[in-house]
Coordinates of N, CA, C and O in Angstrom, one line a residue:
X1 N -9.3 15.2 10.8 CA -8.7 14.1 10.2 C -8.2 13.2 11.3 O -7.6 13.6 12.2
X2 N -8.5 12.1 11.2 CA -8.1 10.9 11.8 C -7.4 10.1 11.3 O -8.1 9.2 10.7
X3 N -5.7 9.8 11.3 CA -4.7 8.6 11.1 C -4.2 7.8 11.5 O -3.2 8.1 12.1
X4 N -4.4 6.6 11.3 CA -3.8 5.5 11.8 C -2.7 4.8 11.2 O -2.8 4.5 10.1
X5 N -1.3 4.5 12.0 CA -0.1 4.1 11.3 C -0.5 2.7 11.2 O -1.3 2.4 12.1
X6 N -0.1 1.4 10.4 CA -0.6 0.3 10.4 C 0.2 0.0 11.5 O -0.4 -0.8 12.2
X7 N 1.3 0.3 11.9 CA 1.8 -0.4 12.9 C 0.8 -0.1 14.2 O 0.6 -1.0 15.1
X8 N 0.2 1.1 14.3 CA -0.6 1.6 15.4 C -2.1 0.9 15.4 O -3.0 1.3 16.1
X9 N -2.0 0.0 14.7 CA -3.8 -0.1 14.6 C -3.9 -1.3 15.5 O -3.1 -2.3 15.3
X10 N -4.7 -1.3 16.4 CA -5.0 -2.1 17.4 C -5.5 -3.7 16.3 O -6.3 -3.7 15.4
X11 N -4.9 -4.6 16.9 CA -5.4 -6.2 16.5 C -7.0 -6.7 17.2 O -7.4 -6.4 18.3
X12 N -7.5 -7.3 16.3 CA -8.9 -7.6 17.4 C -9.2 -9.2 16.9 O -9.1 -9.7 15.7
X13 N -9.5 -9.5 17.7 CA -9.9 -11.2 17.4 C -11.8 -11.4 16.7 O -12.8 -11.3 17.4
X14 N -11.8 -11.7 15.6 CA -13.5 -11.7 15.4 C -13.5 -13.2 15.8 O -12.5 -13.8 15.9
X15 N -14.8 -13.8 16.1 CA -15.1 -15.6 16.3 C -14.9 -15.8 14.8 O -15.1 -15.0 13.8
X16 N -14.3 -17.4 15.1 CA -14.5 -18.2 13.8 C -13.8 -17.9 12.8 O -14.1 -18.2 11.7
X17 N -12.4 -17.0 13.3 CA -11.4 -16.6 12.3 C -10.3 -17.1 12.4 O -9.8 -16.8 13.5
X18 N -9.4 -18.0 11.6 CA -8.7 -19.2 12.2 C -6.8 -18.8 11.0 O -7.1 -18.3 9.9
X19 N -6.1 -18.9 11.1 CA -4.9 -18.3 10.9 C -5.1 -17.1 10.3 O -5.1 -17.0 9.1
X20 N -5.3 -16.0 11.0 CA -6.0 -14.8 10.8 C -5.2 -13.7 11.8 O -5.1 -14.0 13.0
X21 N -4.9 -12.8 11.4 CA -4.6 -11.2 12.4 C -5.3 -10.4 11.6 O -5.3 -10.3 10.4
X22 N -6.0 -9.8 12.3 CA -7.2 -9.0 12.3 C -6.4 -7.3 12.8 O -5.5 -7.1 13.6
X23 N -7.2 -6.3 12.0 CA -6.6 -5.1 12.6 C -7.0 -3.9 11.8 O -6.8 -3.6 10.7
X24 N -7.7 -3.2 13.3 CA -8.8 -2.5 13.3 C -8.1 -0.9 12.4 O -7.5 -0.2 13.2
X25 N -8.1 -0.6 11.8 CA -8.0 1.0 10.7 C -8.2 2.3 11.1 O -7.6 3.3 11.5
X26 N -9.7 1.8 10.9 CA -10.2 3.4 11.1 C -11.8 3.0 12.0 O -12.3 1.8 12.0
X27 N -12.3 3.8 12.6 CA -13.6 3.7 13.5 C -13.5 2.9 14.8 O -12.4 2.4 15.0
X28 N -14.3 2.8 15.4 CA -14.5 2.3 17.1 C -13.7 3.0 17.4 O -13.4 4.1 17.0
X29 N -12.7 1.7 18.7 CA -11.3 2.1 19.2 C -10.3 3.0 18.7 O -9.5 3.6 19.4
X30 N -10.5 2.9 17.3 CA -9.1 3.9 16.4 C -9.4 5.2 16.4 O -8.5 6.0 16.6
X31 N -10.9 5.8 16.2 CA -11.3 6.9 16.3 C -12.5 7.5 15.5 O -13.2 6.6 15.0
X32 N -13.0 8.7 15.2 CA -14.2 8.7 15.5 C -14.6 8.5 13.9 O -13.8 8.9 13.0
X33 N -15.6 7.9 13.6 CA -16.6 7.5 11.8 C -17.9 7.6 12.0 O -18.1 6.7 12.8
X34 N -18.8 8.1 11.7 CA -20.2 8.1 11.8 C -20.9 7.3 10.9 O -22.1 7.5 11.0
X35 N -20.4 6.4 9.9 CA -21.3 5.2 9.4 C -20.2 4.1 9.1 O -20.8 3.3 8.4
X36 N -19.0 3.7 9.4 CA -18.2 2.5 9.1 C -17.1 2.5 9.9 O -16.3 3.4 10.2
X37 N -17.0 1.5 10.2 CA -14.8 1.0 10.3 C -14.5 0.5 9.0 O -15.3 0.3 8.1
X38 N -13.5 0.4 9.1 CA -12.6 -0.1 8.2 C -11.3 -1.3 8.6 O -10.3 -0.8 9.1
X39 N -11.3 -2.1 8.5 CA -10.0 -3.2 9.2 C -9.0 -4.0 7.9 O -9.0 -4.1 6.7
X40 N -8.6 -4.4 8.6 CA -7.2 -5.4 7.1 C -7.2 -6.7 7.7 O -7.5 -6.8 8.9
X41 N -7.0 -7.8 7.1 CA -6.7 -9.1 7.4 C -5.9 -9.4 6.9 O -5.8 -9.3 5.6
X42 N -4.6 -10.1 7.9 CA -3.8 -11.3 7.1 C -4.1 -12.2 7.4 O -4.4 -12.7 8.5
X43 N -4.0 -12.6 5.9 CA -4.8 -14.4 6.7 C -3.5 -15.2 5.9 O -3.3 -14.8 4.7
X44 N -2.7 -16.3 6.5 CA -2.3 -17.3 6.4 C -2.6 -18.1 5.4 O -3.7 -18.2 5.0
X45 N -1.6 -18.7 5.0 CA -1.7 -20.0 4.1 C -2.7 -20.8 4.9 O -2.5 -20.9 6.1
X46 N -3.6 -21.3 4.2 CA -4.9 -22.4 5.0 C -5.3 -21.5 5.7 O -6.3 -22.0 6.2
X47 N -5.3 -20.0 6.3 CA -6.1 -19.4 7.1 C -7.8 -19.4 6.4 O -8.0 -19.8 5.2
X48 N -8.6 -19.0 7.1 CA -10.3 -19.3 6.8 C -10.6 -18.3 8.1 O -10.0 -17.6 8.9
X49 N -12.4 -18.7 7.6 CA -13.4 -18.1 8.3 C -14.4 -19.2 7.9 O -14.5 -19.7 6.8
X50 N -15.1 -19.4 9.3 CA -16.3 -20.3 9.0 C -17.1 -19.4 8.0 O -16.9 -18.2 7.7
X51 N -18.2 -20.5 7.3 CA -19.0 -19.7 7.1 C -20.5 -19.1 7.3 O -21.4 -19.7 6.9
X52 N -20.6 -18.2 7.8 CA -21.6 -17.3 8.4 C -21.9 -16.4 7.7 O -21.6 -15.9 6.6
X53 N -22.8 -16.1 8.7 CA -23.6 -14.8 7.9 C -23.8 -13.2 8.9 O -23.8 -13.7 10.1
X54 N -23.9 -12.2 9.0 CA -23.9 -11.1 9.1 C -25.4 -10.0 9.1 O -26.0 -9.6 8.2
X55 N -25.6 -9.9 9.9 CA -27.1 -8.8 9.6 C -26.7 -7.4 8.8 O -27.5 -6.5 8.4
X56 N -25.1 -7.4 8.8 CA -24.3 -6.0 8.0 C -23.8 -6.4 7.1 O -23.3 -7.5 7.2
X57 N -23.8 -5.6 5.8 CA -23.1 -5.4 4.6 C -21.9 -5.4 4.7 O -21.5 -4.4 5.3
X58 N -20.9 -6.2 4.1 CA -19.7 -6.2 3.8 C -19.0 -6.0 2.6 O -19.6 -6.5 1.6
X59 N -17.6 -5.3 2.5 CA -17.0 -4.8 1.4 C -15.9 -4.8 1.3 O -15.3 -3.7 1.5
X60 N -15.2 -6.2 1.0 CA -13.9 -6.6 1.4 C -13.0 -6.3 -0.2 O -13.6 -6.3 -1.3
X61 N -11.6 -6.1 -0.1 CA -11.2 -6.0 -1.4 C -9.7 -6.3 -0.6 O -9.2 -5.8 0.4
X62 N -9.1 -7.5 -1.6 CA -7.5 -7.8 -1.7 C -6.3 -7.2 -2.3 O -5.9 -7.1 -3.5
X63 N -5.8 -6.6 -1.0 CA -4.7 -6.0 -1.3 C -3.4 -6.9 -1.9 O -2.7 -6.4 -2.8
X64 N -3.1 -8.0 -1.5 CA -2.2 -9.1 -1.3 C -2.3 -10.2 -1.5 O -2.6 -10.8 -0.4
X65 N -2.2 -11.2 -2.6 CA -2.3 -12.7 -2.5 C -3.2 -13.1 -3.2 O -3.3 -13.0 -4.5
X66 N -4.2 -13.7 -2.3 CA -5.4 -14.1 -3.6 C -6.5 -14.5 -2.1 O -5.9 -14.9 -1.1
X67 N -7.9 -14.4 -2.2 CA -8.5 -15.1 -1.3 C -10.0 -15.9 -2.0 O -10.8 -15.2 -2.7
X68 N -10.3 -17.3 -1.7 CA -11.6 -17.4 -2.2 C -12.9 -17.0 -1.5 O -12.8 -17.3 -0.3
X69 N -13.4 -16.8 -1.7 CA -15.0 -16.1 -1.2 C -15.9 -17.2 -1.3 O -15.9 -17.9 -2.4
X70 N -16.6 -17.5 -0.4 CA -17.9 -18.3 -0.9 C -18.9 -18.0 0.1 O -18.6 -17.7 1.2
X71 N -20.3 -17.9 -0.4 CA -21.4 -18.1 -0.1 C -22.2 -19.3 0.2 O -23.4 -19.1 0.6
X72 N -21.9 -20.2 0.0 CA -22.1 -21.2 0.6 C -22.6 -22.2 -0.8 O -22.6 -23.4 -0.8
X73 N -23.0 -21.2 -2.0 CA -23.2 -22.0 -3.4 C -22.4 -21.3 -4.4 O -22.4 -21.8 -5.5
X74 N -21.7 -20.3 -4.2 CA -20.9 -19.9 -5.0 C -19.6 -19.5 -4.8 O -19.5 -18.8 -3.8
X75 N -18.7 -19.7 -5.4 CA -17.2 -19.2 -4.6 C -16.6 -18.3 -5.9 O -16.9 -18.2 -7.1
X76 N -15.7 -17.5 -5.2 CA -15.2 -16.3 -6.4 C -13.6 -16.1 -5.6 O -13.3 -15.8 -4.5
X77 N -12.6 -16.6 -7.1 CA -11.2 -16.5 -6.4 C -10.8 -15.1 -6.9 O -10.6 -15.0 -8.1
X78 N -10.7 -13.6 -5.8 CA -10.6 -12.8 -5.6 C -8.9 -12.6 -5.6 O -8.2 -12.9 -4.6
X79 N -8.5 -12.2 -6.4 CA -6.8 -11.0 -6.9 C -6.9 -9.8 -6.2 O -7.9 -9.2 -5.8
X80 N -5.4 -9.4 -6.0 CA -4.8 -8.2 -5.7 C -6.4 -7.3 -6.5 O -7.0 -7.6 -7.6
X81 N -6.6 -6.5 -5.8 CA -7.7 -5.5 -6.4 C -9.1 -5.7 -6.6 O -10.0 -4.9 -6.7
X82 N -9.1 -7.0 -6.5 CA -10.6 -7.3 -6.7 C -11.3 -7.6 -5.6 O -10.9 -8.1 -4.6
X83 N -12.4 -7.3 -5.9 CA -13.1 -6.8 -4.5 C -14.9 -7.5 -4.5 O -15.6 -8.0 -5.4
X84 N -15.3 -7.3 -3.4 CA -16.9 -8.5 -3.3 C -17.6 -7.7 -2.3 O -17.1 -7.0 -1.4
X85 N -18.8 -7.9 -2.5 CA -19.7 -6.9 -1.8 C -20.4 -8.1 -0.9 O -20.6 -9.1 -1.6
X86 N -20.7 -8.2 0.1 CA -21.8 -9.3 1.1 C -22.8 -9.3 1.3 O -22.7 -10.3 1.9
X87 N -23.6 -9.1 1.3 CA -25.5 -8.3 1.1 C -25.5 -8.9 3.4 O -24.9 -9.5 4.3
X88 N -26.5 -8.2 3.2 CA -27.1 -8.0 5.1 C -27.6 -9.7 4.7 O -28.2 -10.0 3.7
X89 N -27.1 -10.7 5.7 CA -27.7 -11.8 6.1 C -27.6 -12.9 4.9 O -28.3 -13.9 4.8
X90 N -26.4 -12.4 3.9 CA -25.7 -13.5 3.2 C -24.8 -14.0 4.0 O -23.9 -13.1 4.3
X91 N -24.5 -15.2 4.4 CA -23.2 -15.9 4.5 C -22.1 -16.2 3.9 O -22.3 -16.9 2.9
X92 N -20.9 -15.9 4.4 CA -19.4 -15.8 3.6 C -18.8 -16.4 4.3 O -19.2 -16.6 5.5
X93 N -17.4 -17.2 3.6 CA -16.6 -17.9 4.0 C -15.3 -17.5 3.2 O -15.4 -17.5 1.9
X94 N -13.9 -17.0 4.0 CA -12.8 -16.9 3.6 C -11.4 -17.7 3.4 O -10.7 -18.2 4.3
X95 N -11.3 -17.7 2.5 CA -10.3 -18.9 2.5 C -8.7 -18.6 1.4 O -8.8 -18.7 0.2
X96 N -7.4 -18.3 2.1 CA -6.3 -18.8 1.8 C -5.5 -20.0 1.5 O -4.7 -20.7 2.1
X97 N -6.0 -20.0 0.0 CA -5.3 -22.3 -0.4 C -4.3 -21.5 -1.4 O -4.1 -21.9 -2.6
X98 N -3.6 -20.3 -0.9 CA -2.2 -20.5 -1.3 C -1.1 -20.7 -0.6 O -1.3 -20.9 0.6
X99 N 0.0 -20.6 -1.0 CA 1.4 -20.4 -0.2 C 1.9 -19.7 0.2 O 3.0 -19.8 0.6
X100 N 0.9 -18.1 0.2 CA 1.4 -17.3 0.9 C 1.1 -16.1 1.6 O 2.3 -15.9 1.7
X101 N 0.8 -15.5 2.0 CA -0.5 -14.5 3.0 C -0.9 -14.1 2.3 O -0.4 -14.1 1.2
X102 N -2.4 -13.6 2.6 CA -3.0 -12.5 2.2 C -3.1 -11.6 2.6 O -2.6 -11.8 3.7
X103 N -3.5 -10.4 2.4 CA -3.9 -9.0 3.1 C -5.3 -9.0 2.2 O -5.4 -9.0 1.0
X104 N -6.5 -9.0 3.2 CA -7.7 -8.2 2.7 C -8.2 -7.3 3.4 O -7.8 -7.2 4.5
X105 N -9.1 -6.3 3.0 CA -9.6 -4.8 3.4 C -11.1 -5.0 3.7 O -11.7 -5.6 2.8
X106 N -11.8 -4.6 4.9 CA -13.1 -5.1 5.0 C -13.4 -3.5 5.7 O -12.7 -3.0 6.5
X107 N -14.8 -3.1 5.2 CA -15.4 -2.1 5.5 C -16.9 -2.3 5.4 O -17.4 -2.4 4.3
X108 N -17.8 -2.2 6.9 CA -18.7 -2.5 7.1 C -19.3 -1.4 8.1 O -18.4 -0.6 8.6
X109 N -20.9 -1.2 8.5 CA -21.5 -0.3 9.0 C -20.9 -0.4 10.5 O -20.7 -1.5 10.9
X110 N -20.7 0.6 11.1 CA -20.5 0.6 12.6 C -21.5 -0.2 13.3 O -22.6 0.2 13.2
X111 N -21.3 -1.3 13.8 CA -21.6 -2.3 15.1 C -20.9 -2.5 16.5 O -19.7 -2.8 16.4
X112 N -21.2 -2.5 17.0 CA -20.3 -3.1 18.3 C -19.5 -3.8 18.4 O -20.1 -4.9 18.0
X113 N -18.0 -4.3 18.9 CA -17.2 -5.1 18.6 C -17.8 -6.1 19.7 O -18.1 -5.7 20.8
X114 N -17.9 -7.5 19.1 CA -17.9 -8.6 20.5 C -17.2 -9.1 21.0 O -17.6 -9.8 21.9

């Protein structure tokens, strides 16, 4: 078993993540997973993520606030609990246009951190 206290979870900066703290959970640096990490985001009032796209599947779900999701033709305003899947080489864009943080949950296949 492998546990991480949230206060203990190492912060990591991804590109193109802009009023954003990032922070790593479970896998890489935190310790050992044989197919995923897992990380949290707060993102800021007005915090974002360009949007891009990924050669990995992503599987984000909001703990906190509210966040919009977009694909570049579709957007989905995402609640406490609700959750969005990324397909390999769809592009996503994250976005906070409330007043008050979010926390979201992102779990994707083990890659290399850049």
């Amino acid at each position: 078993m492998n546990v991480t206290a949230f206060q203990d979870a190492p912060e990591y900066h991804p590109p193109e993540h802009y009023g954003m703290r990032c922070f790593r959970l479970q896998g890489m640096e935190t310790g050992p997973s044989d197919t995923l990490w897992m990380g949290v985001s707060e993102i800021a009032p007005g915090g974002h993520t360009s949007l891009s796209a990924s050669s990995h599947e992503k599987l984000y779900l909001v703990l906190e606030g509210e966040v919009a999701v977009s694909n570049g033709e579709t957007e989905a305003m995402l609640r406490r609990f609700d959750s969005c899947r990324i397909a390999p080489g769809e592009a996503r864009a994250l976005t906070n246009r409330s007043n008050a943080k979010a926390l979201i949950a992102l779990c994707m296949p083990l890659v290399a951190p850049k």
